[in-house]
Coordinates of C-alpha atoms in Angstrom, one line a residue:
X1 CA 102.7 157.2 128.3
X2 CA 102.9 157.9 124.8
X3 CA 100.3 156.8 121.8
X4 CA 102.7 154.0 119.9
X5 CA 101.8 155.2 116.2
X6 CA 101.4 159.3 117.0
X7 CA 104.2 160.3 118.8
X8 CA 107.3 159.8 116.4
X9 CA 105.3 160.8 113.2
X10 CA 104.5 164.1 115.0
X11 CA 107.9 163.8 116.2
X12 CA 108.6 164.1 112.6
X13 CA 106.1 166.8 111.5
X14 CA 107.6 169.1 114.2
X15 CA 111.2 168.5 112.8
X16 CA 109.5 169.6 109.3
X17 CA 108.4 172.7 110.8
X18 CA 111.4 173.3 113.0
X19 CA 113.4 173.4 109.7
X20 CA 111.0 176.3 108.6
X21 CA 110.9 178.1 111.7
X22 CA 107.4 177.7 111.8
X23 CA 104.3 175.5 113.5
X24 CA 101.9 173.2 111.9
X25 CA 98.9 175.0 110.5
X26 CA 95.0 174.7 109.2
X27 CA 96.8 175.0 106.2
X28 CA 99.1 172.2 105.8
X29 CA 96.4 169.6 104.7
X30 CA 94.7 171.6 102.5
X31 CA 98.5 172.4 100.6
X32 CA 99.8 169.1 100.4
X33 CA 97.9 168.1 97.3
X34 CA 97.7 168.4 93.5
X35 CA 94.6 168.6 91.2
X36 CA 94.1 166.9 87.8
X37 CA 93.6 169.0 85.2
X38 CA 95.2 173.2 84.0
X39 CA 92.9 175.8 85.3
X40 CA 92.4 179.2 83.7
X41 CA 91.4 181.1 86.5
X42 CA 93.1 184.4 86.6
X43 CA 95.3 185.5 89.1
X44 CA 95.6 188.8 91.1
X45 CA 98.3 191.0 92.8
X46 CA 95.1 190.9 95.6
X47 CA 95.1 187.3 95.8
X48 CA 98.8 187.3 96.1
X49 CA 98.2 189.3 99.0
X50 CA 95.3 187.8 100.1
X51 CA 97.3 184.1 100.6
X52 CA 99.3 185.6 103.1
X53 CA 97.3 187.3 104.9
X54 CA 96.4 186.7 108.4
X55 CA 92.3 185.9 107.7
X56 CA 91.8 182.1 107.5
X57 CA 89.2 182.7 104.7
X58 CA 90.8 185.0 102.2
X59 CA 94.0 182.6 102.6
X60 CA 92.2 179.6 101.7
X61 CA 90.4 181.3 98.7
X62 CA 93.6 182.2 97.4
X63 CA 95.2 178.8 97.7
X64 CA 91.8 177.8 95.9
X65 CA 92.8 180.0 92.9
X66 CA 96.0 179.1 92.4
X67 CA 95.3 175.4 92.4
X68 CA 92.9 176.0 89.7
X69 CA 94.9 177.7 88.1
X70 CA 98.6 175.9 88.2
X71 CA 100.1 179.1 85.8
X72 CA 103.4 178.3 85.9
X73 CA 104.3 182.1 85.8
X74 CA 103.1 182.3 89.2
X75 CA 106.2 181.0 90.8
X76 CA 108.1 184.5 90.0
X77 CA 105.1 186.1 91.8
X78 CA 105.3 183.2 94.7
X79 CA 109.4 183.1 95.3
X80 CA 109.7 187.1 96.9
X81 CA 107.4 185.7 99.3
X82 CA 109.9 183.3 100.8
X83 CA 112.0 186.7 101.8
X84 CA 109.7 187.2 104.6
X85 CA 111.0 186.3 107.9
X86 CA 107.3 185.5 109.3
X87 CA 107.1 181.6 109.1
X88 CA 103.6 180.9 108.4
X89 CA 104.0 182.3 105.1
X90 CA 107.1 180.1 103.9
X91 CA 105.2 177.9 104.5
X92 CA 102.2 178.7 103.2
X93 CA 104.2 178.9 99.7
X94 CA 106.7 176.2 100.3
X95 CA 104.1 173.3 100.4
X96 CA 102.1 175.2 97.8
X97 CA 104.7 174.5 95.1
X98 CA 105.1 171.3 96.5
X99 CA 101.7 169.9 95.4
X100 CA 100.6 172.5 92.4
X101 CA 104.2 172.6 90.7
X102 CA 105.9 169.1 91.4
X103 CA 107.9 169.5 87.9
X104 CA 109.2 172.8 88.7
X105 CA 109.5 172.4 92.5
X106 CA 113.5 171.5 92.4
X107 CA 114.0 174.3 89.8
X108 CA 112.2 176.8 92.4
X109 CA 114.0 175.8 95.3
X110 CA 117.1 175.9 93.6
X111 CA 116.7 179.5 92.8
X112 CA 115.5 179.9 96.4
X113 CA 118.5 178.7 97.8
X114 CA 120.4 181.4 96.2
X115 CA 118.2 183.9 97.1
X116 CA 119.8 187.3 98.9
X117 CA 117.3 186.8 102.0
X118 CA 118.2 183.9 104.7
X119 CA 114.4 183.1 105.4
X120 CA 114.3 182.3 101.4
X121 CA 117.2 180.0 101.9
X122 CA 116.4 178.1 104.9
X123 CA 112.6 177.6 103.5
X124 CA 114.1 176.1 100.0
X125 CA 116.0 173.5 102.3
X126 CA 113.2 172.0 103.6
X127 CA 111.3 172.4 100.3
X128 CA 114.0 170.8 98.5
X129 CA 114.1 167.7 100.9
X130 CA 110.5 167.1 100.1
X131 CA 111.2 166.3 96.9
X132 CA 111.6 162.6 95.4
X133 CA 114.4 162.9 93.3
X134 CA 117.9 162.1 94.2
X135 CA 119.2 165.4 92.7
X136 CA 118.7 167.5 95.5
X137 CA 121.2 166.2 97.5
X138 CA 123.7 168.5 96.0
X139 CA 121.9 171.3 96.6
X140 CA 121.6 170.5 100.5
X141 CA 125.1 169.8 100.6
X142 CA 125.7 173.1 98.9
X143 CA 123.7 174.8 101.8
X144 CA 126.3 173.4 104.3
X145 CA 128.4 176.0 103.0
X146 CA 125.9 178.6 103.7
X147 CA 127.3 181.4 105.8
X148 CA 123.9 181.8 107.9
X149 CA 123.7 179.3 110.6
X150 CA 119.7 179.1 110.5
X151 CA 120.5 177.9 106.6
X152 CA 123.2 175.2 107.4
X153 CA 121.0 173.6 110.3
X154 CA 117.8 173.2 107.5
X155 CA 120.3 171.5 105.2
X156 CA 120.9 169.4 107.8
X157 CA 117.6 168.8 108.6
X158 CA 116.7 168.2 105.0
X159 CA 119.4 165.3 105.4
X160 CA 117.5 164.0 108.2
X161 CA 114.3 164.2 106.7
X162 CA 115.5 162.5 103.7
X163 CA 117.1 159.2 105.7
X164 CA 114.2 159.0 107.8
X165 CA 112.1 156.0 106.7
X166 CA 108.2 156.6 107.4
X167 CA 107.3 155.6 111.1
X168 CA 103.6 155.6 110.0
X169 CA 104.1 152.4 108.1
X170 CA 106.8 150.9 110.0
X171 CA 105.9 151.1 114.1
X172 CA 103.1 148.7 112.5
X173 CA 105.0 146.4 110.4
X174 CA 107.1 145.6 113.3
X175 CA 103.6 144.3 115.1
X176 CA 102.8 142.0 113.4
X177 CA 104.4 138.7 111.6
X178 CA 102.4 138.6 108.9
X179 CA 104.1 140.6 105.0
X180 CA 104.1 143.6 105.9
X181 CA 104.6 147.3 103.6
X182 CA 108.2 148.3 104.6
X183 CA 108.2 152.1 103.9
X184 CA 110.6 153.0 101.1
X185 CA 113.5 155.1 101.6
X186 CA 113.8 158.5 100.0
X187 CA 116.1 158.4 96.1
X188 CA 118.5 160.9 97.7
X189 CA 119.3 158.4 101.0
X190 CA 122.1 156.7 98.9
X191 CA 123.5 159.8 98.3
X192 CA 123.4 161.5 101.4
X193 CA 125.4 158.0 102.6
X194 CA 128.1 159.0 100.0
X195 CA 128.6 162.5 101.3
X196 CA 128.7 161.9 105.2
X197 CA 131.4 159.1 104.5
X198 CA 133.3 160.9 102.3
X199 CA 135.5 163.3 104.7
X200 CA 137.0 162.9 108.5
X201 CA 137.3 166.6 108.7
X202 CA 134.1 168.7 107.8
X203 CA 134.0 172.5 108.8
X204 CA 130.5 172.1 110.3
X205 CA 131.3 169.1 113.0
X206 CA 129.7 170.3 115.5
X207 CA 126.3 170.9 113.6
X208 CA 126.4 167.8 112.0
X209 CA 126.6 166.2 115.6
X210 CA 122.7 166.3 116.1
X211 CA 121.6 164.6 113.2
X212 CA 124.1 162.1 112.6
X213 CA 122.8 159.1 115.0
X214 CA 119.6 159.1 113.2
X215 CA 120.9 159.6 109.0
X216 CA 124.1 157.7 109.3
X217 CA 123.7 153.7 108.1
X218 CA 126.0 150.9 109.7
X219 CA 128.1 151.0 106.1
X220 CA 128.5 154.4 106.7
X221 CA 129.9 154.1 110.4
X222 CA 132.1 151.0 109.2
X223 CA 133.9 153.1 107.1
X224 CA 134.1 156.0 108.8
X225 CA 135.8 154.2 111.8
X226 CA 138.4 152.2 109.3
X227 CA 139.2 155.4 107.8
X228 CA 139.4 157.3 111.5
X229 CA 141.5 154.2 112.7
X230 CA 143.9 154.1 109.7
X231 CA 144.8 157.8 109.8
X232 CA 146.9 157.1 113.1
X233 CA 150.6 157.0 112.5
X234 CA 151.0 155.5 115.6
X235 CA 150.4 151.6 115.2
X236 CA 149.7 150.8 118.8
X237 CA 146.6 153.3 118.9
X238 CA 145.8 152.1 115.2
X239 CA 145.5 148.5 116.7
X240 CA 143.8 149.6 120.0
X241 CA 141.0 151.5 117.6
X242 CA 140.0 148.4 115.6
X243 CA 139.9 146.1 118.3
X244 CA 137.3 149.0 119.8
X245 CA 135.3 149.1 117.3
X246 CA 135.2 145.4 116.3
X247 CA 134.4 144.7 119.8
X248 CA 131.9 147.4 119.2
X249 CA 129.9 146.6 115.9
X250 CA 127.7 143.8 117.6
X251 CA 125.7 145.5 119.7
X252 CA 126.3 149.5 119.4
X253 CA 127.3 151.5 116.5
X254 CA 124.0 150.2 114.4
X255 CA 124.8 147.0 114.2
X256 CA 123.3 144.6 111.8
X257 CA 121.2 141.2 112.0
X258 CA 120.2 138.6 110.3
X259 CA 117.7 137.2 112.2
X260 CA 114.3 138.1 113.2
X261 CA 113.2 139.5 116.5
X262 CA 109.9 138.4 118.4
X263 CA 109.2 139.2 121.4
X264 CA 106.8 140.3 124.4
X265 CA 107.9 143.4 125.8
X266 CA 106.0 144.8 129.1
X267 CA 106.5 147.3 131.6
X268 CA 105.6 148.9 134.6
X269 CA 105.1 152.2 135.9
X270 CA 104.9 151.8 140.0
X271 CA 104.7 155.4 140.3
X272 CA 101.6 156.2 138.3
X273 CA 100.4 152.2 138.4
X274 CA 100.8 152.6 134.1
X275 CA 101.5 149.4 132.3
X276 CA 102.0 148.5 128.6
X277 CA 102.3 145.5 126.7
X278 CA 104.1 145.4 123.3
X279 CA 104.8 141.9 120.9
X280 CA 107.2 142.6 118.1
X281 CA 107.5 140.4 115.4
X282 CA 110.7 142.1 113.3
X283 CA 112.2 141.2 110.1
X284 CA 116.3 141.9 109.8
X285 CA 115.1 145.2 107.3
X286 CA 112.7 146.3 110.2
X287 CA 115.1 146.3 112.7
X288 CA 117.4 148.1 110.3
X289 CA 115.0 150.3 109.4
X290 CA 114.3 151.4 113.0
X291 CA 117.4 151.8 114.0
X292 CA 117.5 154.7 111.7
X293 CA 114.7 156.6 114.1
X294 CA 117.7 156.0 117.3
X295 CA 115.7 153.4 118.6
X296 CA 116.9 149.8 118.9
X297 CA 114.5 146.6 119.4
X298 CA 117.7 144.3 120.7
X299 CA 117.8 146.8 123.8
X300 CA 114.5 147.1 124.3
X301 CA 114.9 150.1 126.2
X302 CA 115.6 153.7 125.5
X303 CA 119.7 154.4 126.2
X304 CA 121.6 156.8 124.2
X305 CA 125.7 156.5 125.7
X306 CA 128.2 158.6 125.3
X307 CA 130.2 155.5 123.7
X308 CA 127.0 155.3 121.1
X309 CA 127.4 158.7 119.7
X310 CA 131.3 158.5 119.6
X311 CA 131.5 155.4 118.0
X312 CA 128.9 156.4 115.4
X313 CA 131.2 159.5 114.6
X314 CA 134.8 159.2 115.8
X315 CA 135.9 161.8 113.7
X316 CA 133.0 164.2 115.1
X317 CA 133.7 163.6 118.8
X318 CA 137.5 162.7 119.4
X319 CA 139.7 165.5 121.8
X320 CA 142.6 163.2 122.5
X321 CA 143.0 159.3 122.9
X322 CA 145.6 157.2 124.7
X323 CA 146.7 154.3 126.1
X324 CA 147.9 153.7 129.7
X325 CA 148.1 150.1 131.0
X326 CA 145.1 148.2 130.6
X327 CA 143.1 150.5 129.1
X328 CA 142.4 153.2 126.3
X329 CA 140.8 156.7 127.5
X330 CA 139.0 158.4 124.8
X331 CA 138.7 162.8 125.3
X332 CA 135.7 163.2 123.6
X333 CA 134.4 167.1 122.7
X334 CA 130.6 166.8 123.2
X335 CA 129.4 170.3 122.3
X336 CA 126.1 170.5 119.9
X337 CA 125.9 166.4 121.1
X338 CA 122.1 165.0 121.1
X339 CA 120.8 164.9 124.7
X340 CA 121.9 161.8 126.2
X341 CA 118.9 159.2 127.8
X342 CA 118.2 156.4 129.8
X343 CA 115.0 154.7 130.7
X344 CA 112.4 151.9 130.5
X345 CA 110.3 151.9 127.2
X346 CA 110.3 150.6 123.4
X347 CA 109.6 152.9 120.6
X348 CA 108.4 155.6 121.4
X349 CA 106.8 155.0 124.7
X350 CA 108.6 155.4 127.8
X351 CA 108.0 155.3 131.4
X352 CA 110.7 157.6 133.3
X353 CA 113.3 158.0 130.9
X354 CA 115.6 160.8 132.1
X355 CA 117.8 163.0 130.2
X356 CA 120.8 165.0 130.5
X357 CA 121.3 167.6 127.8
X358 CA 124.5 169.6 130.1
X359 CA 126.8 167.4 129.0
X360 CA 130.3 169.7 128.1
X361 CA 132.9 166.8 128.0
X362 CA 133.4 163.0 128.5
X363 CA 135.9 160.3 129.2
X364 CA 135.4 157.0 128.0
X365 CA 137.3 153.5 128.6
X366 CA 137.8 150.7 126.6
X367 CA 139.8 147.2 127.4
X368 CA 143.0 147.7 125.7
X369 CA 143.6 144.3 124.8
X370 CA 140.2 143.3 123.8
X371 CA 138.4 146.3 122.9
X372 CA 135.4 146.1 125.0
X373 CA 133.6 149.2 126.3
X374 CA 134.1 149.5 130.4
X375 CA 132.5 152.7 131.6
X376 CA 132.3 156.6 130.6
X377 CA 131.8 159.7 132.6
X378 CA 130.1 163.5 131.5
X379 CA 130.9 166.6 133.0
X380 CA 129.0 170.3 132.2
X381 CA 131.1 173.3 131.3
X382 CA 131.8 173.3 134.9
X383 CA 133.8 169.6 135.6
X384 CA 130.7 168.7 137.2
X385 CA 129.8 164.8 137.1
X386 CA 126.2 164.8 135.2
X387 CA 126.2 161.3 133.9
X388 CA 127.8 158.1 134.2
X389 CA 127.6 154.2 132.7
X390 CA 129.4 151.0 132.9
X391 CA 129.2 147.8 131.8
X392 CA 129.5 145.5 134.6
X393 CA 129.5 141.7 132.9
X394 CA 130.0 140.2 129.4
X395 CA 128.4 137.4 127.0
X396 CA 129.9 135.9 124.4
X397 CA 128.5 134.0 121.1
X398 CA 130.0 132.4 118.3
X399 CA 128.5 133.4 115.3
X400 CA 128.9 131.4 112.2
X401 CA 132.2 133.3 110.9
X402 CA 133.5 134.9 114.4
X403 CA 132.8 135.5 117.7
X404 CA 130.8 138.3 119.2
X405 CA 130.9 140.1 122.6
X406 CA 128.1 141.9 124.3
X407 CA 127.0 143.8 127.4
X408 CA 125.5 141.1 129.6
X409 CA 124.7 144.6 132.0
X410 CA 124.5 148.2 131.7
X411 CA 124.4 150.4 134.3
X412 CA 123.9 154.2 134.1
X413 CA 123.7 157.0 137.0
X414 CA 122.2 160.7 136.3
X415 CA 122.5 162.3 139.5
X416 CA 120.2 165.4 137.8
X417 CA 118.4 163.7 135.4
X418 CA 116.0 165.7 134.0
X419 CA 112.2 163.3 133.5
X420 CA 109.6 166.1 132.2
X421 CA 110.5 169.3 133.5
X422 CA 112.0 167.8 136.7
X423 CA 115.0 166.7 138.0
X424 CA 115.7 163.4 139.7
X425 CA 118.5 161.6 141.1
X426 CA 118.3 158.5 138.7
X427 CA 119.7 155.1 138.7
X428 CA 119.0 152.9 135.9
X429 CA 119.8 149.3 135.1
X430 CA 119.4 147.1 132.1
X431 CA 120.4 142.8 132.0
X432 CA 120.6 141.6 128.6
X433 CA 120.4 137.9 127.7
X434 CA 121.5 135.8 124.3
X435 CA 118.2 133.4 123.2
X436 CA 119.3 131.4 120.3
X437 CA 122.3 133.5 119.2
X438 CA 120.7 136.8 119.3
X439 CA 121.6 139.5 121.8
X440 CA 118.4 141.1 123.7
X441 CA 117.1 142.5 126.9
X442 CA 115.8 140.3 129.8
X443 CA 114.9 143.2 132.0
X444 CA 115.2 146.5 132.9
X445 CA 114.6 149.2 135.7
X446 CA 114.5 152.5 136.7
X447 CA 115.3 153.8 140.6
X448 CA 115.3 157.3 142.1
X449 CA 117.5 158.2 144.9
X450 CA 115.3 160.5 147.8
X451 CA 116.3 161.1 150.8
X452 CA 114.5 159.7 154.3
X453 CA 113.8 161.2 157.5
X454 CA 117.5 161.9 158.2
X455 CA 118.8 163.5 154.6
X456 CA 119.9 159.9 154.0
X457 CA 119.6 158.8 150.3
X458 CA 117.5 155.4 149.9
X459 CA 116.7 153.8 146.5
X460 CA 113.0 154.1 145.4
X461 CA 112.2 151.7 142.6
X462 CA 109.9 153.5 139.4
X463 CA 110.2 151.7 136.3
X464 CA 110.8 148.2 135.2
X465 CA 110.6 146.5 131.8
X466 CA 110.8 142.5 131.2
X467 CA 110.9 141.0 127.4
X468 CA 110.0 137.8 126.7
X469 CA 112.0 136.0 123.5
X470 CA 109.9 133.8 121.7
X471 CA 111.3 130.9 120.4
X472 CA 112.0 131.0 116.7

């Protein structure tokens, strides 16, 4: 079980230091901050040398100095040191100019980023998403077109980092009904928006496929799906694509609400005899908010479908689509896909959430003639069947200008689905409910498929989850 207000904030420190190639340090706290005042102090090719240096001490005196200091000329002395393909001292630098220099800190990084040495580039990413300023948005997406790999994933990164609202202040916020601090997004987020829905066909798909379920915003996705739908000559697949994703935008593609959530949520680990006990009282902005860390308080549980991430990103994902009878089939490409999940938990605690990260390609199938989702398989590189979901029953409501549909159940099968460093044969089942027009789960469980005495599978159940909707 996982601590509910640690795990996605260091979560999110690791992705900072993923970006940078590098782990947290004793240094990081100590960096991260900016003294009053202009210092004096005189500064040394020595100390320079010293602030790199393996020695805890002589690397902490040095930062000392050039605090005190804060010589702006020092940044012609600090910038050669971002060539060095050794991590720790990016960093070292990086968050350095961060909170000594945060006037010249986009004019640095700028330079950075063109830079002959890749470690210099892929550090300035991440030192230019740290930045408050809406500005450096161009220069991230100008290190999409970076020809070094390790340079275009840190952009990306930097995106991330930049759409990612602080889970610090929200996971609490969503606890309790009372006004609560809703973090504030970064300057840049608006722009970022502008730039992910502003072409069907980028060079870097595939790339952009692991960050775009958690930087994309529903406005985003709605037009990125009318454009995708609208660039079909053919009518009949043009017609068969909206009805998909109308049918879609109520429950999946991160749909929007106007109405507060509040709820018990509890579950069950038989294996382990682990219980937890969460109330969420969420505002329309929280759920929003949250939605943008892939997790999603109407489900109540952690599932990631292969029908999520295409409908998020159409235009990423699509190999071939058609219609035959009934029924549209969507080919869908899922190389550089996030790993997809299933399990009982909220947040970021789960209890036996398994994971398949092997899957090569995927079918889906939609209701030709009203859109809904009806199943999807996965297969590795080598046609094998790794995953498999299915709705298997529908609600409706009518909501005040149309009516919505919505998985009443979700099945999903993972016949190698990977919980920890193991593998199990997993069966997972979630039955959803509408309380006062608002979509949300009822319950949820997890079973494992081992075999008995004679080799003969028998389900064993693992996990469940039950959610109690208060009334509003």
């Amino acid at each position: 079980m996982g601590n509910l207000f640690m795990n996605d904030k260091t979560r999110r420190l690791a992705m900072v230091f993923i970006v940078m190639g590098v782990l947290q340090s004793p240094f990081f706290a100590s960096l991260d901050a900016q003294e009053d005042g202009a210092g004096t102090t005189e500064i040394s090719a020595s100390t320079l040398k010293d602030l790199i240096s393996e020695d805890p001490q002589k690397s902490k005196a040095a930062i000392q100095l050039i605090r005190e200091a804060k010589d702006p000329s020092l940044l012609d002395d600090l910038a050669p040191l971002l060539d060095s393909p050794e991590g720790r001292s990016r960093q070292i630098v990086t968050m350095l100019v961060l909170g000594v220099y945060p006037d010249l800190a986009h004019q640095f990084f700028k330079q950075a980023s063109q830079r002959p040495a890749a470690p210099a580039r892929e550090a300035a990413m991440y030192g230019l998403a740290r930045i408050p300023s809406a500005v450096v948005v161009e220069d991230l997406v100008n290190g999409l077109k970076d020809q070094e790999k390790v340079v275009r994933t840190a952009a990306l990164r930097g995106m991330q980092l930049i759409c990612r609202p602080d889970s610090s202040v929200l996971f609490p916020a969503l606890l309790t009904a009372e006004t609560s601090q809703i973090p504030n997004l970064h300057p840049g987020s608006a722009a970022v928006q502008q730039f992910l829905g502003g072409s069907l066909e980028p060079s870097f798909r595939t790339e952009l496929k692991g960050i775009w379920h958690e930087t994309s915003t529903h406005q985003t996705l709605t037009k990125i799906q009318n454009d995708f739908a609208g660039n079909f000559k053919n009518e009949d697949t043009e017609r068969a694509l909206q009805k998909i994703f109308n049918s879609s935008r109520g429950w999946t593609g991160k749909p929007t609400t106007d109405q507060d959530l509040s709820y018990t949520f509890s579950m069950v680990n038989l294996a382990s005899g682990s219980t937890k006990e969460i109330s969420i009282e969420a505002t329309p902005k929280e759920s929003s908010l949250v939605r943008q860390l892939d997790y999603h308080l109407d489900r109540g549980v952690h599932l990631r479908l292969i029908a999520d991430l295409w409908l998020q990103a159409p235009h990423l994902y699509t190999l071939s689509i058609s219609i035959e009878k009934n029924s549209v089939l969507v080919e869908v490409d899922m190389a550089g896909a996030p790993s997809l999940h299933a399990g009982v938990g909220l947040l970021n605690i789960a209890y036996w959430q398994g994971r398949v990260a092997t899957c090569s390609k995927a079918t889906l199938k939609f209701n030709s003639s009203n859109g809904r989702f009806i199943s999807e398989k996965g297969f590795d590189a080598n046609s094998k069947l790794v995953w498999s979901a299915a709705v298997g029953s529908w609600l409706t409501t009518d909501q005040p200008s149309t009516t919505k549909d919505f998985p009443e159940s979700i099945q999903v099968l993972m016949p190698e689905g990977q919980v920890g460093a193991r593998k199990y044969h997993l069966d997972f089942n979630a039955i959803f409910k509408i309380s006062q027009g608002q979509w949300h789960l009822s319950k949820a469980e997890m079973n494992e498929w081992v075999p008995d005495s004679s080799g003969k599978k028998e389900s064993s159940l693992k996990a469940i989850a039950e959610l109690d909707f208060k009334s509003q």
